């Protein structure tokens, strides 16, 4: 409910970091399909506070990190 970014990957893990209170979506890296050199991850952004003309419209930042 608190997450406004959704990943189409079935293995996506949604959580809130207890130290920073930031919400995160973790998606495992999948090897590219045979014959390709890249993997595509589809994300959708749900409207919670950023809709044009919405009552709670405010700036936000999105951070992407790669982790091992």
XYZ file of C-alpha atoms in Angstrom:
68
model
C 0.000 0.000 0.000
C 2.842 2.431 0.776
C 4.791 1.525 -2.362
C 4.221 3.603 -5.448
C 6.692 1.719 -7.653
C 5.674 -1.769 -8.724
C 7.823 -4.264 -10.632
C 6.254 -6.781 -12.995
C 8.764 -9.450 -11.877
C 7.000 -12.126 -9.814
C 10.021 -12.361 -7.472
C 9.943 -8.676 -6.499
C 10.251 -8.100 -2.746
C 8.710 -4.973 -1.218
C 9.911 -3.774 2.178
C 10.725 -0.761 4.324
C 14.282 -0.271 5.568
C 14.135 -0.136 9.393
C 17.128 2.245 9.623
C 16.169 4.832 7.008
C 12.384 4.265 6.814
C 12.733 4.251 3.026
C 10.635 1.877 0.999
C 12.418 -0.473 -1.379
C 11.662 -2.935 -4.120
C 14.264 -5.683 -4.461
C 14.331 -7.677 -7.682
C 16.739 -10.580 -8.249
C 18.923 -10.370 -11.331
C 18.005 -12.992 -13.904
C 20.478 -14.109 -16.548
C 19.555 -12.916 -20.047
C 17.603 -15.403 -22.168
C 19.692 -17.422 -24.637
C 20.699 -15.352 -27.647
C 20.251 -11.969 -25.916
C 22.612 -9.663 -24.044
C 20.258 -7.877 -21.660
C 17.370 -8.344 -19.262
C 14.308 -6.089 -19.174
C 12.503 -5.223 -15.949
C 9.162 -3.463 -16.231
C 8.159 -0.982 -13.540
C 4.935 0.911 -13.129
C 4.471 4.021 -11.031
C 1.269 4.174 -9.039
C -0.272 7.535 -8.328
C -0.180 8.193 -4.585
C 1.152 11.706 -4.199
C 2.373 12.866 -7.581
C -0.763 13.155 -9.715
C -1.160 16.437 -11.506
C -3.524 18.560 -9.454
C -3.574 16.022 -6.609
C -4.046 17.366 -3.073
C -0.737 15.941 -1.776
C 1.469 16.619 -4.787
C 5.132 16.921 -3.785
C 8.594 16.179 -5.157
C 10.098 12.729 -4.794
C 13.362 10.971 -5.587
C 13.954 7.471 -6.876
C 17.258 5.703 -6.238
C 18.356 2.613 -8.170
C 21.185 0.527 -6.701
C 22.855 -2.707 -7.737
C 23.723 -5.045 -4.872
C 25.463 -8.361 -4.598
